[in-house]
Amino acid sequence: FFTAIVITEQPVSVSVPVGYSFMLRCRAEGRTSLQYQWFCQHQSVCRQIPGATKQDLPVTAQQTQLYTCRINDHYKNAIFSDWVKVEVHQCVARGLTPQLWQGEPVIVLNPTEQRIELGKPLQLQCAAMGVPAPSYQWYRNGNLLEHQNKKKLWITHTKVSDAGTYLCCASNSHGEHWTNAVDIHIALQLCHLVFLIATGKIALLVGNNRYQHHPNLMAPVTDVFELSRLLEQLGFQVVSLLD
């Protein structure tokens, strides 16, 4: 089986400052000479780019858009490249000189410190420029957070253990850069404290030996002792009271 057209180099997503000029590249091989046509999509509207019929598409970044390239041969075979995102940042990071920038990650948005009520959602956000577009990884207290590898970190219902110091690493083939570290505080209300104590597996045992209108029991002290030992084996903290 022989595929008529094979893409040998896919275009790559980038994240750049407004006004930045660069090339999107696409390369393919086929049994005949190939024709290229680039398309862009913005806000769900896809259009053909007039005159964009070469392997390289020059772009001067003005707004965030998606791009793809269609490749045809003389036998009416056609294939599309991957869709890639050109993310455009309207504000340029301080100290960044576009003429000297080599595409390494540059943080343009840092997360902010927050105080969240227990059980409420937590959202942290960062952004970085880079060519190619950076990948992201979040950390809490220096530990990598699995599945938190996007610009936005989202926790639907916060727990006490979600408190700590967060930061994100943006990286691409040119290097890596870290956001500022921010502290996230989880606020506990009184009802939450009661809930935590209740779910903390605490057992209260009361052994009564003397009753005003009932004969004394046979062995409440022994019963409390045996039951305490059993509950401790099950992971409970046991508070024992007599009479």
PDB file of C-alpha atoms in Angstrom:
ATOM      1  CA  PHE A   1       0.000   0.000   0.000  1.00  0.00           C
ATOM      2  CA  PHE A   2       1.377   3.404  -0.965  1.00  0.00           C
ATOM      3  CA  THR A   3       0.090   6.688   0.418  1.00  0.00           C
ATOM      4  CA  ALA A   4      -0.189   9.277  -2.343  1.00  0.00           C
ATOM      5  CA  ILE A   5       0.957  12.214  -0.190  1.00  0.00           C
ATOM      6  CA  VAL A   6       3.008  12.079   3.008  1.00  0.00           C
ATOM      7  CA  ILE A   7       3.597  15.119   5.207  1.00  0.00           C
ATOM      8  CA  THR A   8       7.236  15.078   6.304  1.00  0.00           C
ATOM      9  CA  GLU A   9       7.181  18.299   8.362  1.00  0.00           C
ATOM     10  CA  GLN A  10       4.110  19.556  10.174  1.00  0.00           C
ATOM     11  CA  PRO A  11       3.678  23.239  11.084  1.00  0.00           C
ATOM     12  CA  VAL A  12       4.051  23.977  14.811  1.00  0.00           C
ATOM     13  CA  SER A  13       2.038  26.186  17.167  1.00  0.00           C
ATOM     14  CA  VAL A  14       3.652  29.383  18.448  1.00  0.00           C
ATOM     15  CA  SER A  15       2.925  31.953  21.148  1.00  0.00           C
ATOM     16  CA  VAL A  16       4.258  35.385  20.158  1.00  0.00           C
ATOM     17  CA  PRO A  17       3.911  39.142  20.825  1.00  0.00           C
ATOM     18  CA  VAL A  18       1.683  41.228  18.581  1.00  0.00           C
ATOM     19  CA  GLY A  19       3.528  42.399  15.465  1.00  0.00           C
ATOM     20  CA  TYR A  20       6.040  39.528  15.568  1.00  0.00           C
ATOM     21  CA  SER A  21       6.935  38.127  12.117  1.00  0.00           C
ATOM     22  CA  PHE A  22       7.748  34.460  11.518  1.00  0.00           C
ATOM     23  CA  MET A  23       7.169  31.549   9.124  1.00  0.00           C
ATOM     24  CA  LEU A  24       4.819  28.594   9.373  1.00  0.00           C
ATOM     25  CA  ARG A  25       6.428  25.641   7.576  1.00  0.00           C
ATOM     26  CA  CYS A  26       4.915  22.572   5.933  1.00  0.00           C
ATOM     27  CA  ARG A  27       6.709  19.914   3.885  1.00  0.00           C
ATOM     28  CA  ALA A  28       5.284  16.914   2.020  1.00  0.00           C
ATOM     29  CA  GLU A  29       6.286  14.256  -0.492  1.00  0.00           C
ATOM     30  CA  GLY A  30       4.191  12.683  -3.273  1.00  0.00           C
ATOM     31  CA  ARG A  31       4.333  10.813  -6.579  1.00  0.00           C
ATOM     32  CA  THR A  32       3.851  14.039  -8.554  1.00  0.00           C
ATOM     33  CA  SER A  33       4.645  17.683  -7.945  1.00  0.00           C
ATOM     34  CA  LEU A  34       2.564  19.101  -5.095  1.00  0.00           C
ATOM     35  CA  GLN A  35       0.475  22.208  -4.632  1.00  0.00           C
ATOM     36  CA  TYR A  36       0.053  23.973  -1.262  1.00  0.00           C
ATOM     37  CA  GLN A  37      -2.776  26.141   0.027  1.00  0.00           C
ATOM     38  CA  TRP A  38      -2.957  27.677   3.512  1.00  0.00           C
ATOM     39  CA  PHE A  39      -6.151  28.329   5.482  1.00  0.00           C
ATOM     40  CA  CYS A  40      -6.816  30.215   8.711  1.00  0.00           C
ATOM     41  CA  GLN A  41      -9.665  30.099  11.218  1.00  0.00           C
ATOM     42  CA  HIS A  42     -10.721  32.815  13.649  1.00  0.00           C
ATOM     43  CA  GLN A  43     -13.857  32.632  15.828  1.00  0.00           C
ATOM     44  CA  SER A  44     -15.166  29.563  13.951  1.00  0.00           C
ATOM     45  CA  VAL A  45     -14.802  31.219  10.522  1.00  0.00           C
ATOM     46  CA  CYS A  46     -12.413  29.327   8.222  1.00  0.00           C
ATOM     47  CA  ARG A  47     -11.118  31.006   5.086  1.00  0.00           C
ATOM     48  CA  GLN A  48      -8.554  30.414   2.375  1.00  0.00           C
ATOM     49  CA  ILE A  49      -5.586  32.798   2.547  1.00  0.00           C
ATOM     50  CA  PRO A  50      -5.220  34.479  -0.862  1.00  0.00           C
ATOM     51  CA  GLY A  51      -1.832  33.875  -2.475  1.00  0.00           C
ATOM     52  CA  ALA A  52      -0.666  31.521   0.298  1.00  0.00           C
ATOM     53  CA  THR A  53       0.387  28.734  -2.090  1.00  0.00           C
ATOM     54  CA  LYS A  54       3.936  27.978  -0.955  1.00  0.00           C
ATOM     55  CA  GLN A  55       5.446  25.618   1.586  1.00  0.00           C
ATOM     56  CA  ASP A  56       6.275  28.514   3.928  1.00  0.00           C
ATOM     57  CA  LEU A  57       3.609  30.951   5.095  1.00  0.00           C
ATOM     58  CA  PRO A  58       4.908  34.335   6.298  1.00  0.00           C
ATOM     59  CA  VAL A  59       2.843  35.607   9.244  1.00  0.00           C
ATOM     60  CA  THR A  60       2.884  38.921  11.086  1.00  0.00           C
ATOM     61  CA  ALA A  61       1.002  38.227  14.302  1.00  0.00           C
ATOM     62  CA  GLN A  62      -2.067  40.406  14.798  1.00  0.00           C
ATOM     63  CA  GLN A  63      -4.650  38.156  16.468  1.00  0.00           C
ATOM     64  CA  THR A  64      -4.875  34.610  17.767  1.00  0.00           C
ATOM     65  CA  GLN A  65      -5.822  32.237  14.920  1.00  0.00           C
ATOM     66  CA  LEU A  66      -5.639  28.624  13.807  1.00  0.00           C
ATOM     67  CA  TYR A  67      -3.847  27.594  10.596  1.00  0.00           C
ATOM     68  CA  THR A  68      -3.709  24.511   8.399  1.00  0.00           C
ATOM     69  CA  CYS A  69      -2.214  23.687   5.011  1.00  0.00           C
ATOM     70  CA  ARG A  70      -3.840  21.607   2.251  1.00  0.00           C
ATOM     71  CA  ILE A  71      -1.551  19.691  -0.113  1.00  0.00           C
ATOM     72  CA  ASN A  72      -2.770  18.443  -3.529  1.00  0.00           C
ATOM     73  CA  ASP A  73      -1.185  16.398  -6.287  1.00  0.00           C
ATOM     74  CA  HIS A  74      -2.093  16.106  -9.992  1.00  0.00           C
ATOM     75  CA  TYR A  75      -4.241  13.009  -9.327  1.00  0.00           C
ATOM     76  CA  LYS A  76      -6.658  15.053  -7.167  1.00  0.00           C
ATOM     77  CA  ASN A  77      -5.349  13.476  -3.988  1.00  0.00           C
ATOM     78  CA  ALA A  78      -5.411  15.900  -1.041  1.00  0.00           C
ATOM     79  CA  ILE A  79      -4.267  15.911   2.576  1.00  0.00           C
ATOM     80  CA  PHE A  80      -4.409  18.520   5.341  1.00  0.00           C
ATOM     81  CA  SER A  81      -1.686  19.280   7.840  1.00  0.00           C
ATOM     82  CA  ASP A  82      -2.351  19.479  11.582  1.00  0.00           C
ATOM     83  CA  TRP A  83      -4.198  22.544  12.768  1.00  0.00           C
ATOM     84  CA  VAL A  84      -1.783  24.793  14.650  1.00  0.00           C
ATOM     85  CA  LYS A  85      -2.459  27.759  16.913  1.00  0.00           C
ATOM     86  CA  VAL A  86      -0.782  31.129  16.577  1.00  0.00           C
ATOM     87  CA  GLU A  87      -1.426  32.693  19.977  1.00  0.00           C
ATOM     88  CA  VAL A  88      -0.872  36.451  20.020  1.00  0.00           C
ATOM     89  CA  HIS A  89      -0.145  38.428  23.199  1.00  0.00           C
ATOM     90  CA  GLN A  90      -1.077  42.086  23.049  1.00  0.00           C
ATOM     91  CA  CYS A  91       1.299  43.125  25.835  1.00  0.00           C
ATOM     92  CA  VAL A  92       5.001  42.321  25.566  1.00  0.00           C
ATOM     93  CA  ALA A  93       6.891  41.253  28.682  1.00  0.00           C
ATOM     94  CA  ARG A  94       9.254  43.812  30.172  1.00  0.00           C
ATOM     95  CA  GLY A  95      12.832  43.522  29.081  1.00  0.00           C
ATOM     96  CA  LEU A  96      11.991  41.488  25.986  1.00  0.00           C
ATOM     97  CA  THR A  97      13.668  42.809  22.860  1.00  0.00           C
ATOM     98  CA  PRO A  98      11.893  41.197  19.875  1.00  0.00           C
ATOM     99  CA  GLN A  99      14.968  41.526  17.650  1.00  0.00           C
ATOM    100  CA  LEU A 100      17.056  39.500  20.113  1.00  0.00           C
ATOM    101  CA  TRP A 101      14.404  36.990  21.126  1.00  0.00           C
ATOM    102  CA  GLN A 102      15.225  33.445  19.994  1.00  0.00           C
ATOM    103  CA  GLY A 103      11.891  31.860  20.885  1.00  0.00           C
ATOM    104  CA  GLU A 104      12.735  30.763  24.434  1.00  0.00           C
ATOM    105  CA  PRO A 105       9.814  30.810  26.921  1.00  0.00           C
ATOM    106  CA  VAL A 106       8.977  34.228  28.366  1.00  0.00           C
ATOM    107  CA  ILE A 107       6.375  34.450  31.145  1.00  0.00           C
ATOM    108  CA  VAL A 108       3.734  37.090  30.361  1.00  0.00           C
ATOM    109  CA  LEU A 109       1.164  36.161  33.036  1.00  0.00           C
ATOM    110  CA  ASN A 110       1.927  34.971  36.580  1.00  0.00           C
ATOM    111  CA  PRO A 111      -0.547  33.240  38.940  1.00  0.00           C
ATOM    112  CA  THR A 112      -1.814  35.240  41.918  1.00  0.00           C
ATOM    113  CA  GLU A 113      -1.986  34.436  45.625  1.00  0.00           C
ATOM    114  CA  GLN A 114      -5.470  33.378  46.763  1.00  0.00           C
ATOM    115  CA  ARG A 115      -7.429  32.521  49.880  1.00  0.00           C
ATOM    116  CA  ILE A 116     -10.080  29.907  49.093  1.00  0.00           C
ATOM    117  CA  GLU A 117     -12.841  28.566  51.315  1.00  0.00           C
ATOM    118  CA  LEU A 118     -12.656  24.810  51.803  1.00  0.00           C
ATOM    119  CA  GLY A 119     -14.680  22.996  49.128  1.00  0.00           C
ATOM    120  CA  LYS A 120     -14.763  25.961  46.738  1.00  0.00           C
ATOM    121  CA  PRO A 121     -13.061  25.841  43.290  1.00  0.00           C
ATOM    122  CA  LEU A 122      -9.482  26.976  42.762  1.00  0.00           C
ATOM    123  CA  GLN A 123      -8.220  28.357  39.457  1.00  0.00           C
ATOM    124  CA  LEU A 124      -4.644  29.445  38.821  1.00  0.00           C
ATOM    125  CA  GLN A 125      -3.557  30.845  35.483  1.00  0.00           C
ATOM    126  CA  CYS A 126      -0.295  31.621  33.733  1.00  0.00           C
ATOM    127  CA  ALA A 127       0.849  32.259  30.166  1.00  0.00           C
ATOM    128  CA  ALA A 128       4.140  32.305  28.305  1.00  0.00           C
ATOM    129  CA  MET A 129       5.365  33.179  24.841  1.00  0.00           C
ATOM    130  CA  GLY A 130       7.593  30.808  22.910  1.00  0.00           C
ATOM    131  CA  VAL A 131       8.487  29.502  19.448  1.00  0.00           C
ATOM    132  CA  PRO A 132       7.427  26.700  19.414  1.00  0.00           C
ATOM    133  CA  ALA A 133       4.566  27.308  21.851  1.00  0.00           C
ATOM    134  CA  PRO A 134       5.589  26.238  25.381  1.00  0.00           C
ATOM    135  CA  SER A 135       4.206  23.277  27.253  1.00  0.00           C
ATOM    136  CA  TYR A 136       3.201  23.732  30.900  1.00  0.00           C
ATOM    137  CA  GLN A 137       3.617  21.808  34.154  1.00  0.00           C
ATOM    138  CA  TRP A 138       2.300  22.871  37.572  1.00  0.00           C
ATOM    139  CA  TYR A 139       3.918  22.104  40.927  1.00  0.00           C
ATOM    140  CA  ARG A 140       2.748  22.339  44.548  1.00  0.00           C
ATOM    141  CA  ASN A 141       5.354  22.561  47.300  1.00  0.00           C
ATOM    142  CA  GLY A 142       7.962  21.425  44.777  1.00  0.00           C
ATOM    143  CA  ASN A 143       6.023  18.284  43.810  1.00  0.00           C
ATOM    144  CA  LEU A 144       4.813  17.705  40.241  1.00  0.00           C
ATOM    145  CA  LEU A 145       1.002  17.704  39.920  1.00  0.00           C
ATOM    146  CA  GLU A 146      -0.148  14.994  37.539  1.00  0.00           C
ATOM    147  CA  HIS A 147      -2.622  16.058  34.845  1.00  0.00           C
ATOM    148  CA  GLN A 148      -2.074  19.764  35.646  1.00  0.00           C
ATOM    149  CA  ASN A 149      -0.227  20.545  32.409  1.00  0.00           C
ATOM    150  CA  LYS A 150      -2.169  23.427  30.899  1.00  0.00           C
ATOM    151  CA  LYS A 151      -2.009  27.190  31.298  1.00  0.00           C
ATOM    152  CA  LYS A 152      -4.916  26.989  33.724  1.00  0.00           C
ATOM    153  CA  LEU A 153      -4.818  24.864  36.855  1.00  0.00           C
ATOM    154  CA  TRP A 154      -8.331  23.906  37.932  1.00  0.00           C
ATOM    155  CA  ILE A 155      -9.425  22.163  41.149  1.00  0.00           C
ATOM    156  CA  THR A 156     -13.210  21.788  41.393  1.00  0.00           C
ATOM    157  CA  HIS A 157     -13.494  21.202  45.157  1.00  0.00           C
ATOM    158  CA  THR A 158     -10.528  22.242  47.283  1.00  0.00           C
ATOM    159  CA  LYS A 159      -9.316  20.096  50.178  1.00  0.00           C
ATOM    160  CA  VAL A 160      -7.096  21.032  53.112  1.00  0.00           C
ATOM    161  CA  SER A 161      -4.208  19.295  51.337  1.00  0.00           C
ATOM    162  CA  ASP A 162      -4.564  21.677  48.350  1.00  0.00           C
ATOM    163  CA  ALA A 163      -3.075  24.519  50.400  1.00  0.00           C
ATOM    164  CA  GLY A 164       0.571  25.291  49.635  1.00  0.00           C
ATOM    165  CA  THR A 165       2.952  27.079  47.311  1.00  0.00           C
ATOM    166  CA  TYR A 166       2.236  26.759  43.587  1.00  0.00           C
ATOM    167  CA  LEU A 167       4.273  27.585  40.503  1.00  0.00           C
ATOM    168  CA  CYS A 168       4.356  26.546  36.848  1.00  0.00           C
ATOM    169  CA  CYS A 169       7.162  25.690  34.440  1.00  0.00           C
ATOM    170  CA  ALA A 170       6.839  26.732  30.774  1.00  0.00           C
ATOM    171  CA  SER A 171       9.255  24.906  28.472  1.00  0.00           C
ATOM    172  CA  ASN A 172      10.050  24.360  24.808  1.00  0.00           C
ATOM    173  CA  SER A 173      13.037  23.213  22.744  1.00  0.00           C
ATOM    174  CA  HIS A 174      14.925  26.441  23.602  1.00  0.00           C
ATOM    175  CA  GLY A 175      14.690  26.131  27.374  1.00  0.00           C
ATOM    176  CA  GLU A 176      12.359  26.618  30.317  1.00  0.00           C
ATOM    177  CA  HIS A 177      11.132  29.447  32.505  1.00  0.00           C
ATOM    178  CA  TRP A 178       9.266  29.421  35.833  1.00  0.00           C
ATOM    179  CA  THR A 179       6.430  31.606  37.016  1.00  0.00           C
ATOM    180  CA  ASN A 180       6.474  33.350  40.356  1.00  0.00           C
ATOM    181  CA  ALA A 181       5.655  31.113  43.320  1.00  0.00           C
ATOM    182  CA  VAL A 182       2.329  31.948  44.986  1.00  0.00           C
ATOM    183  CA  ASP A 183       0.756  30.786  48.244  1.00  0.00           C
ATOM    184  CA  ILE A 184      -2.747  29.321  48.249  1.00  0.00           C
ATOM    185  CA  HIS A 185      -4.552  29.390  51.596  1.00  0.00           C
ATOM    186  CA  ILE A 186      -7.536  27.174  52.376  1.00  0.00           C
ATOM    187  CA  ALA A 187      -9.903  28.851  54.861  1.00  0.00           C
ATOM    188  CA  LEU A 188     -11.753  26.606  57.336  1.00  0.00           C
ATOM    189  CA  GLN A 189     -15.196  27.521  58.652  1.00  0.00           C
ATOM    190  CA  LEU A 190     -16.528  26.144  61.951  1.00  0.00           C
ATOM    191  CA  CYS A 191     -18.833  23.693  60.162  1.00  0.00           C
ATOM    192  CA  HIS A 192     -15.831  22.395  58.211  1.00  0.00           C
ATOM    193  CA  LEU A 193     -13.892  21.833  61.434  1.00  0.00           C
ATOM    194  CA  VAL A 194     -16.776  19.816  62.869  1.00  0.00           C
ATOM    195  CA  PHE A 195     -16.911  17.810  59.625  1.00  0.00           C
ATOM    196  CA  LEU A 196     -13.166  17.153  59.703  1.00  0.00           C
ATOM    197  CA  ILE A 197     -13.347  15.944  63.312  1.00  0.00           C
ATOM    198  CA  ALA A 198     -16.330  13.750  62.476  1.00  0.00           C
ATOM    199  CA  THR A 199     -14.546  12.203  59.492  1.00  0.00           C
ATOM    200  CA  GLY A 200     -11.305  11.844  61.447  1.00  0.00           C
ATOM    201  CA  LYS A 201     -12.477   8.498  62.900  1.00  0.00           C
ATOM    202  CA  ILE A 202     -12.774   9.490  66.547  1.00  0.00           C
ATOM    203  CA  ALA A 203     -14.752   7.130  68.818  1.00  0.00           C
ATOM    204  CA  LEU A 204     -16.243   8.165  72.177  1.00  0.00           C
ATOM    205  CA  LEU A 205     -16.972   5.269  74.532  1.00  0.00           C
ATOM    206  CA  VAL A 206     -18.852   5.755  77.793  1.00  0.00           C
ATOM    207  CA  GLY A 207     -18.964   2.889  80.264  1.00  0.00           C
ATOM    208  CA  ASN A 208     -21.624   3.418  82.939  1.00  0.00           C
ATOM    209  CA  ASN A 209     -21.597   1.100  85.934  1.00  0.00           C
ATOM    210  CA  ARG A 210     -23.974   2.911  88.267  1.00  0.00           C
ATOM    211  CA  TYR A 211     -27.566   3.682  87.279  1.00  0.00           C
ATOM    212  CA  GLN A 212     -30.149   5.416  89.496  1.00  0.00           C
ATOM    213  CA  HIS A 213     -33.065   3.186  88.493  1.00  0.00           C
ATOM    214  CA  HIS A 214     -31.286   0.103  87.128  1.00  0.00           C
ATOM    215  CA  PRO A 215     -29.105  -2.623  88.599  1.00  0.00           C
ATOM    216  CA  ASN A 216     -25.351  -2.238  88.097  1.00  0.00           C
ATOM    217  CA  LEU A 217     -23.957  -3.779  84.922  1.00  0.00           C
ATOM    218  CA  MET A 218     -21.718  -6.830  85.036  1.00  0.00           C
ATOM    219  CA  ALA A 219     -18.466  -5.550  83.461  1.00  0.00           C
ATOM    220  CA  PRO A 220     -18.622  -2.117  81.746  1.00  0.00           C
ATOM    221  CA  VAL A 221     -14.906  -1.469  82.326  1.00  0.00           C
ATOM    222  CA  THR A 222     -13.945  -4.698  80.564  1.00  0.00           C
ATOM    223  CA  ASP A 223     -16.421  -4.005  77.748  1.00  0.00           C
ATOM    224  CA  VAL A 224     -15.021  -0.520  77.162  1.00  0.00           C
ATOM    225  CA  PHE A 225     -11.453  -1.859  77.168  1.00  0.00           C
ATOM    226  CA  GLU A 226     -12.213  -4.613  74.628  1.00  0.00           C
ATOM    227  CA  LEU A 227     -14.202  -2.292  72.384  1.00  0.00           C
ATOM    228  CA  SER A 228     -11.475   0.384  72.552  1.00  0.00           C
ATOM    229  CA  ARG A 229      -8.835  -2.103  71.416  1.00  0.00           C
ATOM    230  CA  LEU A 230     -11.016  -3.236  68.516  1.00  0.00           C
ATOM    231  CA  LEU A 231     -11.743   0.324  67.350  1.00  0.00           C
ATOM    232  CA  GLU A 232      -8.062   1.310  67.566  1.00  0.00           C
ATOM    233  CA  GLN A 233      -7.229  -1.623  65.278  1.00  0.00           C
ATOM    234  CA  LEU A 234      -9.741  -0.125  62.798  1.00  0.00           C
ATOM    235  CA  GLY A 235      -7.928   3.212  62.842  1.00  0.00           C
ATOM    236  CA  PHE A 236     -10.080   5.140  65.311  1.00  0.00           C
ATOM    237  CA  GLN A 237      -8.853   7.535  67.952  1.00  0.00           C
ATOM    238  CA  VAL A 238     -10.682   6.357  71.081  1.00  0.00           C
ATOM    239  CA  VAL A 239     -11.797   8.475  74.022  1.00  0.00           C
ATOM    240  CA  SER A 240     -13.011   6.291  76.908  1.00  0.00           C
ATOM    241  CA  LEU A 241     -15.034   7.597  79.877  1.00  0.00           C
ATOM    242  CA  LEU A 242     -16.383   5.704  82.893  1.00  0.00           C
ATOM    243  CA  ASP A 243     -19.444   6.656  84.905  1.00  0.00           C
TER     244      ASP A 243
END
